[in-house]
Short mmCIF file of C-alpha atoms in Angstrom, two decimals:
data_model
loop_
_atom_site.label_atom_id
_atom_site.label_comp_id
_atom_site.label_asym_id
_atom_site.label_seq_id
_atom_site.Cartn_x
_atom_site.Cartn_y
_atom_site.Cartn_z
CA MET N 19 -32.51 -5.08 -3.51
CA THR N 20 -32.83 -2.01 -1.31
CA THR N 21 -33.01 -2.19 2.48
CA HIS N 22 -32.64 0.30 5.30
CA ALA N 23 -29.88 -0.21 7.89
CA HIS N 24 -30.28 1.42 11.21
CA PRO N 25 -27.28 1.82 13.44
CA ALA N 26 -28.02 -1.04 15.76
CA ASP N 27 -24.87 -0.99 17.84
CA SER N 28 -26.02 -0.16 21.37
CA ASN N 29 -22.54 1.02 22.25
CA ALA N 30 -22.58 3.68 19.52
CA PRO N 31 -22.89 7.19 20.82
CA GLN N 32 -26.40 8.67 20.60
CA ASP N 33 -26.26 10.78 17.53
CA ASP N 34 -28.56 11.95 14.80
CA ARG N 35 -27.26 9.21 12.60
CA PRO N 36 -29.63 8.64 9.69
CA SER N 37 -30.82 5.22 8.61
CA ALA N 38 -29.02 4.34 5.37
CA ALA N 39 -30.72 3.16 2.23
CA ILE N 40 -28.71 0.26 0.98
CA THR N 41 -29.02 -0.95 -2.58
CA VAL N 42 -27.05 -3.94 -3.90
CA ARG N 43 -27.42 -5.24 -7.45
CA ILE N 44 -25.53 -7.97 -9.27
CA GLN N 45 -26.26 -7.85 -12.97
CA ARG N 46 -24.95 -8.72 -16.42
CA GLU N 47 -25.99 -5.40 -18.00
CA ASP N 48 -24.28 -2.06 -17.68
CA PHE N 49 -25.28 0.55 -15.16
CA ASP N 50 -25.85 4.30 -15.41
CA THR N 51 -23.44 6.01 -13.00
CA ALA N 52 -25.07 9.47 -13.34
CA ARG N 53 -28.54 8.07 -12.54
CA GLU N 54 -27.33 6.18 -9.49
CA ILE N 55 -25.62 9.34 -8.15
CA GLU N 56 -28.77 11.35 -8.83
CA ARG N 57 -30.91 8.79 -7.07
CA LEU N 58 -28.88 8.98 -3.82
CA SER N 59 -28.59 12.82 -4.12
CA ALA N 60 -32.35 13.23 -4.40
CA ALA N 61 -33.34 10.62 -1.78
CA ASP N 62 -32.66 12.82 1.23
CA SER N 63 -32.62 16.65 1.48
CA ASN N 64 -29.85 16.37 4.12
CA VAL N 65 -27.38 14.99 1.66
CA GLY N 66 -24.37 17.24 1.35
CA ALA N 67 -21.87 14.89 -0.24
CA VAL N 68 -21.98 12.08 -2.72
CA VAL N 69 -18.85 10.08 -3.51
CA SER N 70 -18.81 7.55 -6.34
CA PHE N 71 -16.23 4.99 -7.44
CA THR N 72 -16.40 3.24 -10.85
CA GLY N 73 -14.11 0.30 -11.59
CA LEU N 74 -13.43 -0.40 -15.33
CA CYS N 75 -11.97 -3.27 -17.28
CA ARG N 76 -8.41 -2.54 -18.47
CA ASP N 77 -6.75 -4.09 -21.57
CA GLU N 78 -3.42 -4.47 -19.81
CA GLY N 79 -1.46 -2.70 -22.53
CA GLY N 80 -3.40 -4.32 -25.35
CA ARG N 81 -3.04 -7.90 -24.04
CA LEU N 82 -6.67 -8.52 -23.08
CA SER N 83 -9.80 -8.65 -25.24
CA ALA N 84 -12.08 -9.14 -22.20
CA LEU N 85 -12.44 -10.15 -18.60
CA GLU N 86 -14.99 -12.78 -17.67
CA LEU N 87 -16.44 -12.39 -14.24
CA GLU N 88 -17.79 -15.45 -12.55
CA HIS N 89 -19.76 -15.07 -9.38
CA TYR N 90 -21.57 -17.06 -6.69
CA PRO N 91 -25.23 -16.12 -7.09
CA GLY N 92 -26.96 -15.43 -3.83
CA MET N 93 -23.82 -15.16 -1.80
CA ALA N 94 -22.50 -12.27 -3.94
CA GLU N 95 -25.56 -10.12 -3.06
CA ALA N 96 -25.57 -11.27 0.60
CA GLU N 97 -21.93 -10.60 1.12
CA ILE N 98 -21.95 -7.12 -0.39
CA GLU N 99 -25.04 -6.29 1.66
CA ARG N 100 -23.21 -7.44 4.85
CA ILE N 101 -20.29 -5.16 3.98
CA ALA N 102 -22.57 -2.26 3.22
CA ARG N 103 -24.42 -2.69 6.53
CA ASP N 104 -21.07 -2.73 8.28
CA ALA N 105 -20.13 0.52 6.51
CA ALA N 106 -23.47 2.13 7.45
CA ALA N 107 -22.82 1.19 11.11
CA ARG N 108 -19.36 2.78 11.01
CA TRP N 109 -20.13 6.12 9.21
CA PRO N 110 -23.25 8.31 9.17
CA VAL N 111 -24.22 7.73 5.54
CA THR N 112 -27.74 8.33 4.21
CA GLY N 113 -27.32 5.98 1.27
CA LEU N 114 -25.02 3.27 -0.11
CA THR N 115 -25.31 1.73 -3.51
CA ALA N 116 -23.15 -1.13 -4.88
CA ILE N 117 -23.58 -2.57 -8.35
CA HIS N 118 -21.37 -5.36 -9.66
CA ARG N 119 -21.54 -6.80 -13.12
CA HIS N 120 -20.82 -10.37 -14.17
CA GLY N 121 -20.26 -12.17 -17.45
CA LYS N 122 -17.86 -11.04 -20.22
CA ILE N 123 -16.75 -7.41 -20.02
CA ALA N 124 -14.63 -5.65 -22.65
CA PRO N 125 -11.83 -3.16 -21.94
CA GLY N 126 -13.35 0.26 -21.22
CA GLU N 127 -16.60 -1.09 -19.88
CA ASN N 128 -17.78 -0.71 -16.30
CA ILE N 129 -17.34 -3.54 -13.82
CA VAL N 130 -18.36 -2.09 -10.47
CA LEU N 131 -19.97 0.97 -8.99
CA VAL N 132 -20.09 2.20 -5.44
CA VAL N 133 -21.94 5.35 -4.42
CA ALA N 134 -22.02 6.72 -0.88
CA ALA N 135 -24.06 9.73 0.26
CA SER N 136 -23.89 11.57 3.57
CA ARG N 137 -24.31 15.02 5.13
CA HIS N 138 -20.57 15.71 5.19
CA ARG N 139 -17.92 14.47 2.83
CA ALA N 140 -15.70 12.46 5.22
CA ALA N 141 -18.29 9.78 5.85
CA ALA N 142 -19.05 9.40 2.13
CA PHE N 143 -15.37 9.12 1.17
CA GLN N 144 -14.55 6.62 3.87
CA ALA N 145 -17.69 4.48 3.48
CA ALA N 146 -17.03 4.20 -0.28
CA ASP N 147 -13.32 3.38 0.26
CA PHE N 148 -14.19 0.70 2.89
CA LEU N 149 -16.94 -0.82 0.77
CA MET N 150 -14.55 -1.17 -2.25
CA ASP N 151 -11.72 -2.61 -0.11
CA TYR N 152 -13.95 -5.27 1.44
CA LEU N 153 -15.80 -5.94 -1.76
CA LYS N 154 -12.58 -6.79 -3.51
CA THR N 155 -11.38 -9.26 -0.88
CA ARG N 156 -14.74 -10.76 0.38
CA ALA N 157 -17.38 -10.62 -2.33
CA PRO N 158 -17.34 -13.94 -4.35
CA PHE N 159 -16.29 -12.85 -7.78
CA TRP N 160 -13.43 -14.20 -9.92
CA LYS N 161 -11.97 -12.72 -13.05
CA LYS N 162 -10.68 -14.78 -15.92
CA GLU N 163 -8.64 -13.22 -18.73
CA HIS N 164 -9.47 -13.48 -22.47
CA LEU N 165 -6.50 -12.65 -24.64
CA ARG N 166 -6.50 -10.48 -27.69
CA ASP N 167 -4.61 -13.16 -29.73
CA GLY N 168 -7.67 -15.36 -29.22
CA GLY N 169 -6.49 -17.55 -26.41
CA THR N 170 -7.84 -17.91 -22.90
CA GLY N 171 -5.60 -16.47 -20.29
CA GLY N 172 -5.51 -17.57 -16.68
CA TRP N 173 -7.48 -16.63 -13.65
CA VAL N 174 -6.43 -13.30 -12.19
CA ASP N 175 -4.54 -13.80 -8.98
CA ALA N 176 -5.61 -12.03 -5.77
CA ARG N 177 -3.32 -9.14 -4.95
CA GLU N 178 -1.63 -8.79 -1.55
CA ALA N 179 -2.10 -4.99 -1.89
CA ASP N 180 -5.89 -5.49 -1.86
CA LYS N 181 -5.77 -7.60 1.26
CA LYS N 182 -3.53 -5.00 2.98
CA ALA N 183 -5.99 -2.27 1.95
CA ALA N 184 -8.83 -4.17 3.57
CA ASP N 185 -6.80 -5.00 6.65
CA ARG N 186 -6.11 -1.31 7.47
CA TRP N 187 -9.77 -0.84 8.47
CA SER N 188 -9.53 -3.41 11.35
CA ARG N 189 -6.46 -1.82 12.86
CA MET T 3 -25.00 -31.72 1.31
CA GLN T 4 -24.89 -29.62 -1.74
CA LEU T 5 -21.29 -28.72 -2.86
CA ARG T 6 -20.48 -25.91 -5.21
CA TYR T 7 -17.18 -25.08 -6.90
CA PHE T 8 -16.07 -21.84 -8.55
CA ALA T 9 -13.30 -20.51 -10.83
CA TRP T 10 -10.20 -22.72 -11.04
CA VAL T 11 -11.46 -25.08 -8.32
CA ARG T 12 -14.47 -25.75 -10.58
CA GLU T 13 -12.28 -26.20 -13.63
CA ARG T 14 -9.91 -28.65 -11.88
CA ILE T 15 -12.68 -30.76 -10.42
CA GLY T 16 -14.57 -30.65 -13.71
CA ARG T 17 -18.03 -29.85 -12.36
CA ASP T 18 -19.77 -26.84 -10.75
CA ALA T 19 -21.94 -28.65 -8.17
CA GLU T 20 -22.83 -32.04 -6.76
CA THR T 21 -24.72 -33.51 -3.84
CA ILE T 22 -22.94 -35.76 -1.38
CA GLU T 23 -23.68 -37.80 1.73
CA VAL T 24 -21.15 -36.51 4.31
CA PRO T 25 -19.66 -39.35 6.36
CA ALA T 26 -20.38 -39.22 10.03
CA ASP T 27 -16.75 -38.81 10.96
CA VAL T 28 -16.27 -35.75 8.75
CA ALA T 29 -17.09 -32.91 11.14
CA THR T 30 -15.20 -29.85 9.90
CA VAL T 31 -14.54 -27.98 6.66
CA GLY T 32 -10.88 -29.19 6.74
CA ALA T 33 -11.98 -32.83 7.13
CA LEU T 34 -14.38 -32.45 4.28
CA ILE T 35 -11.52 -31.17 2.04
CA ASP T 36 -9.38 -34.10 3.12
CA TRP T 37 -12.20 -36.56 2.37
CA LEU T 38 -12.89 -35.02 -1.07
CA SER T 39 -9.15 -34.93 -1.88
CA ALA T 40 -8.99 -38.70 -1.24
CA ARG T 41 -11.67 -39.36 -3.94
CA ASP T 42 -9.49 -39.00 -7.01
CA GLU T 43 -6.72 -36.99 -8.63
CA ALA T 44 -8.95 -34.24 -9.87
CA TYR T 45 -10.10 -33.35 -6.34
CA ALA T 46 -6.59 -33.83 -4.93
CA GLY T 47 -5.26 -31.42 -7.63
CA ALA T 48 -8.07 -28.88 -6.99
CA PHE T 49 -7.34 -28.87 -3.24
CA ALA T 50 -3.53 -29.26 -3.37
CA GLU T 51 -2.88 -25.61 -2.56
CA ARG T 52 -4.73 -25.89 0.66
CA ASP T 53 -4.06 -22.29 1.82
CA ALA T 54 -5.55 -20.94 -1.37
CA ILE T 55 -8.88 -22.61 -0.86
CA LYS T 56 -11.66 -20.38 0.53
CA VAL T 57 -14.85 -21.89 1.88
CA ALA T 58 -18.39 -20.75 2.49
CA LEU T 59 -21.04 -22.59 4.43
CA ASP T 60 -24.56 -21.68 3.56
CA GLN T 61 -23.18 -18.62 1.73
CA GLU T 62 -21.07 -17.22 4.56
CA HIS T 63 -17.24 -17.19 4.67
CA VAL T 64 -15.76 -19.71 7.20
CA ASP T 65 -12.27 -20.88 8.15
CA HIS T 66 -11.10 -24.49 7.47
CA ASP T 67 -11.48 -25.37 11.21
CA ALA T 68 -15.22 -24.47 11.16
CA PRO T 69 -17.63 -27.26 12.07
CA LEU T 70 -20.02 -28.34 9.33
CA ASN T 71 -22.87 -28.20 11.80
CA GLY T 72 -25.48 -29.51 9.43
CA ALA T 73 -24.88 -26.86 6.80
CA ARG T 74 -26.86 -27.49 3.65
CA GLU T 75 -24.40 -25.95 1.18
CA ALA T 76 -20.61 -25.78 1.10
CA ALA T 77 -18.78 -23.82 -1.58
CA PHE T 78 -15.07 -23.96 -2.45
CA PHE T 79 -13.24 -21.28 -4.40
CA PRO T 80 -9.93 -19.41 -4.84
CA PRO T 81 -9.26 -16.00 -3.21
CA MET T 82 -11.71 -13.49 -4.67
CA THR T 83 -10.75 -11.03 -7.44
CA GLY T 84 -13.86 -8.95 -8.04
CA GLY T 85 -14.18 -5.18 -8.01
#
């Protein structure tokens, strides 16, 4: 889904902040990073910076054959969209795209993509960083390990470092 | 009320969803977890690590002291590990 977020905070300084085109997709299939970057670059002639982050599946030193990503349909989209709107209210971005895959994903394959576009680089860097930090701790996805030796590993534990990374934005 | 379970909460309870009639004296998320835990050992096991249980009402995160307030759907799951 794609929506437009306008900076609605009445306390925000009056600036020439653009409305941000927000796109959130939850899908089983892979995504095309170059195409998503191109789409946000071309959407607005005032874009001077595009930052992208791609999260991949690791094999943890040869231990894993796959990660299986379970998600909460409906809430996953809604929660990432809430985070993206929050990011668009904090930084003057022209576009934000977040794509998260679910299902079984092999090492080396893409899991998540975040793209942020803005006039100047600081907003795009920070909005992408913020979106990833909150996505990791608030978007309803869970990873289960599949082992190379054929067994099923456990559920991946949440990392304290991820929670700390998200907490630094509210300081 | 529709209940949904994800990840190891789903595995320990042994189902991914169910519909229940919430007793009148169960007013908060925490009270609902207590009531479910009293049903049988599977629920008690799933909810034993109380601090590890995250809850959403109508697909929005809430704390355990949140009132149910007529929510149509409650979901229970471990801390999230996406991204």
